XYZ file of C-alpha atoms in Angstrom:
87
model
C 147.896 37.027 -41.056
C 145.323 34.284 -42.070
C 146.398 32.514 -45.611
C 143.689 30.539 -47.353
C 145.369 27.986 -50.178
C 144.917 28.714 -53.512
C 143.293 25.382 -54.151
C 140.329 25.853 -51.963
C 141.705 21.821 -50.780
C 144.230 22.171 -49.055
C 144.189 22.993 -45.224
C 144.122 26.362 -44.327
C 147.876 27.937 -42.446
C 148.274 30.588 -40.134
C 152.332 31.642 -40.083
C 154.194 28.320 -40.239
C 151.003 26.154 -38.905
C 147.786 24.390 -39.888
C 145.025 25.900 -37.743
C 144.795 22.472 -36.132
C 148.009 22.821 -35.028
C 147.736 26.310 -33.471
C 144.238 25.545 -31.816
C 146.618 22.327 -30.050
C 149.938 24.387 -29.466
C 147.605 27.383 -27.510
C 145.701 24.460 -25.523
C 148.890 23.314 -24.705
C 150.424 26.336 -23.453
C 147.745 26.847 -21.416
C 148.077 23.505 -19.244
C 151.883 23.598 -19.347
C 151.634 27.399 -17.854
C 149.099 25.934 -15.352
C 150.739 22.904 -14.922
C 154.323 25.135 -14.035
C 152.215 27.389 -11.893
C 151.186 23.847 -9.529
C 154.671 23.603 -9.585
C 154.444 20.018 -11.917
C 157.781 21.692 -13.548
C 159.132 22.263 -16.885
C 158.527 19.027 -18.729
C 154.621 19.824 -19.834
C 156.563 23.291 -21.537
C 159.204 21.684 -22.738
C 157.014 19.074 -24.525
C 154.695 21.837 -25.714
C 157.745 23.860 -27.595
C 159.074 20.898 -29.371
C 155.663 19.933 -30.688
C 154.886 23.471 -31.758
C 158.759 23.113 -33.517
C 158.391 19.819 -34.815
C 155.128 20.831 -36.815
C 156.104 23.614 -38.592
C 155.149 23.284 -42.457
C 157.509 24.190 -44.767
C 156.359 23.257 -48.616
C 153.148 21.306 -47.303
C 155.121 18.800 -45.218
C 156.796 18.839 -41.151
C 159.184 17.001 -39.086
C 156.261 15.558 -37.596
C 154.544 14.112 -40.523
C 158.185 12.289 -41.518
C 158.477 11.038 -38.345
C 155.108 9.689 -38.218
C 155.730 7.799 -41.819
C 158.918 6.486 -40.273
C 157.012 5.453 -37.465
C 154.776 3.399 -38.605
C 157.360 2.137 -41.772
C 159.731 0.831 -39.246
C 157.631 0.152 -36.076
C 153.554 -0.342 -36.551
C 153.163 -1.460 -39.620
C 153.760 -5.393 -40.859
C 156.165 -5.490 -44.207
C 155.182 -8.070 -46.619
C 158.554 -9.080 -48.940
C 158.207 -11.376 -52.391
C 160.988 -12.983 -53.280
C 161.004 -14.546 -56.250
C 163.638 -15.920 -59.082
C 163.481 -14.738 -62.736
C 164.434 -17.033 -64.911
């Protein structure tokens, strides 16, 4: 079931993903499935599932976009603090 946004701006979903999202997760499969078959192991799967669970949209926003925010909040990006006395 393909859902376009009422908007016509925001990005289009398919189920619980962006399109983007689903194009990466089935890529991803893919190699992990290849990747098991080489016997490389489980990691490349396990990685796979949590992305595909960490960027499920639920009211426009995922697990994955907070933890990018807090990401780059706590870790990439320089704070700049005024302090200054009123009088």
């Amino acid at each position: 079931m393909f859902i376009y946004p009422e908007n016509l701006r925001a990005k289009p979903m398919l189920w619980l993903w962006e399109l983007r999202d689903i194009g990466i997760i089935g890529v991803s499969f893919l190699l992990s499935f290849l990747a098991l078959a080489q016997g490389v192991g489980m990691p490349p799967l396990v990685i796979t599932v949590l992305y595909a669970f960490l960027a499920i949209r639920v009211d426009g926003s995922s697990i994955l976009d907070f933890l990018r925010r807090a990401a780059c909040f706590l870790l990439l990006e320089q704070q700049y603090y005024e302090w200054r006395l009123d009088p």
